[in-house]
Short mmCIF file of C-alpha atoms in Angstrom, two decimals:
data_model
loop_
_atom_site.label_atom_id
_atom_site.label_comp_id
_atom_site.label_asym_id
_atom_site.label_seq_id
_atom_site.Cartn_x
_atom_site.Cartn_y
_atom_site.Cartn_z
CA GLN A 1 96.12 113.24 130.74
CA VAL A 2 95.77 111.97 127.30
CA GLN A 3 98.28 109.27 126.37
CA LEU A 4 98.57 107.22 123.08
CA VAL A 5 101.42 104.48 123.39
CA GLU A 6 102.33 102.69 120.22
CA SER A 7 103.85 99.29 120.08
CA GLY A 8 104.55 96.58 117.68
CA GLY A 9 107.34 97.83 115.73
CA GLY A 10 110.54 96.14 114.73
CA LEU A 11 112.82 94.72 111.92
CA VAL A 12 111.35 92.80 109.20
CA GLN A 13 112.43 91.20 105.71
CA PRO A 14 110.77 92.76 103.05
CA GLY A 15 107.58 90.82 102.26
CA GLY A 16 106.78 90.26 105.93
CA SER A 17 104.16 91.50 108.19
CA LEU A 18 104.25 94.00 111.47
CA ARG A 19 100.85 94.91 113.36
CA LEU A 20 101.03 97.97 114.98
CA SER A 21 98.80 98.75 118.08
CA CYS A 22 98.44 101.88 119.64
CA ALA A 23 96.58 101.84 123.00
CA ALA A 24 94.63 105.05 124.01
CA SER A 25 93.99 106.63 127.92
CA GLY A 26 92.46 110.07 128.59
CA LEU A 27 90.19 109.91 125.31
CA SER A 28 88.03 107.82 123.80
CA LEU A 29 89.05 106.76 120.14
CA GLY A 30 85.79 105.75 119.05
CA HIS A 31 84.80 109.50 119.37
CA HIS A 32 88.06 111.13 117.33
CA SER A 33 89.06 110.72 113.94
CA VAL A 34 92.29 108.55 114.45
CA GLY A 35 95.20 107.19 112.38
CA TRP A 36 98.65 106.46 111.46
CA PHE A 37 101.45 108.69 110.14
CA ARG A 38 105.02 108.05 109.36
CA GLN A 39 108.12 110.27 109.15
CA PHE A 40 111.55 108.94 106.95
CA PRO A 41 114.84 110.75 108.07
CA GLY A 42 114.86 114.87 107.17
CA LYS A 43 111.51 114.18 106.26
CA THR A 44 108.16 115.66 107.42
CA ARG A 45 105.73 113.42 109.07
CA ASP A 46 102.93 112.38 106.65
CA GLU A 47 99.71 110.30 106.62
CA VAL A 48 99.51 107.00 105.94
CA SER A 49 96.10 105.63 106.94
CA GLY A 50 92.85 107.24 108.70
CA ILE A 51 89.57 106.28 110.07
CA SER A 52 86.90 109.40 110.36
CA ARG A 53 85.32 110.14 113.31
CA SER A 54 81.57 110.63 111.83
CA ASP A 55 81.07 107.75 109.81
CA GLY A 56 84.08 105.63 110.13
CA SER A 57 85.20 105.64 106.71
CA THR A 58 88.92 104.69 106.06
CA TYR A 59 91.54 106.46 104.08
CA TYR A 60 94.78 104.99 102.62
CA ILE A 61 97.53 106.82 100.57
CA PRO A 62 97.91 105.41 97.61
CA SER A 63 101.54 103.72 97.85
CA VAL A 64 100.25 101.27 100.84
CA LYS A 65 96.38 100.34 99.72
CA GLY A 66 96.03 96.74 99.30
CA ARG A 67 98.96 96.21 101.81
CA PHE A 68 98.06 98.10 105.26
CA THR A 69 94.64 97.68 106.89
CA ILE A 70 93.83 100.38 109.68
CA SER A 71 91.35 99.13 112.44
CA ARG A 72 89.92 100.05 115.70
CA ASP A 73 88.84 98.11 118.73
CA ASN A 74 86.61 100.63 120.76
CA ALA A 75 86.29 98.41 123.77
CA LYS A 76 89.61 98.26 124.09
CA ASN A 77 90.42 101.75 123.06
CA THR A 78 93.23 100.68 120.83
CA LEU A 79 94.04 101.35 117.30
CA PHE A 80 95.91 98.99 114.99
CA LEU A 81 97.75 99.09 111.72
CA GLN A 82 98.27 96.03 109.85
CA MET A 83 101.16 96.00 107.77
CA ASN A 84 101.71 93.42 104.48
CA SER A 85 103.89 92.95 101.98
CA LEU A 86 106.27 95.19 103.65
CA LYS A 87 108.90 96.91 101.39
CA PRO A 88 112.11 98.58 102.28
CA GLU A 89 110.62 102.33 101.64
CA ASP A 90 107.88 101.82 104.22
CA THR A 91 111.23 101.98 106.92
CA ALA A 92 110.42 105.02 109.11
CA VAL A 93 109.21 105.87 112.76
CA TYR A 94 105.64 105.28 112.82
CA TYR A 95 103.17 107.66 115.06
CA CYS A 96 99.85 107.00 115.92
CA ALA A 97 97.47 110.21 116.56
CA ALA A 98 93.42 111.05 117.49
CA GLY A 99 91.77 114.35 116.39
CA ILE A 100 88.89 116.24 116.92
CA SER A 101 87.50 116.97 113.62
CA ASP A 102 86.68 114.56 110.46
CA VAL A 103 88.95 113.49 108.12
CA SER A 104 89.10 116.15 105.24
CA THR A 105 89.34 115.27 101.81
CA TYR A 106 90.49 117.29 98.86
CA GLY A 107 90.59 116.13 95.29
CA SER A 108 92.10 112.57 95.29
CA GLY A 109 93.92 113.35 99.01
CA TRP A 110 93.09 113.44 102.29
CA TYR A 111 94.05 115.09 105.55
CA LEU A 112 93.85 114.34 109.25
CA LYS A 113 94.20 116.88 111.76
CA ALA A 114 95.60 115.85 114.80
CA GLU A 115 95.81 117.54 118.18
CA TYR A 116 97.01 114.49 119.93
CA TRP A 117 100.07 111.96 119.17
CA GLY A 118 102.26 108.64 120.30
CA GLN A 119 105.76 108.44 121.04
CA GLY A 120 106.24 106.75 117.70
CA THR A 121 107.92 103.04 116.80
CA GLN A 122 110.44 102.25 114.24
CA VAL A 123 109.34 100.16 111.20
CA THR A 124 112.69 98.61 109.53
CA VAL A 125 111.99 96.60 106.62
CA SER A 126 115.38 94.83 105.57
CA SER A 127 117.46 91.85 104.66
#
């Protein structure tokens, strides 16, 4: 049985940092494309950052590039998202995800098709 379990969310002041973790069991993150998505209230769940399965290329949406860093520890089978310089508009539920396909690119965008999802962790950026 595949399980992805996120941790590390919480309340942080603007400009602060959080590190999200996603511990996987039942699958090898190193053999999948992996990523982080977020969902704002009443909105769809959208990609934030990803790592492609075949070559390890990393992807970010423009609004987090330079502030967020995605990484993966294959030995610990854990995915991370280091989030710095957090802004109130980063407030959302964050989900980790894994898929068997490479990250797809189109124009200046990219897409991760995920088959496996975590349960989500709340990140709130507020003073």
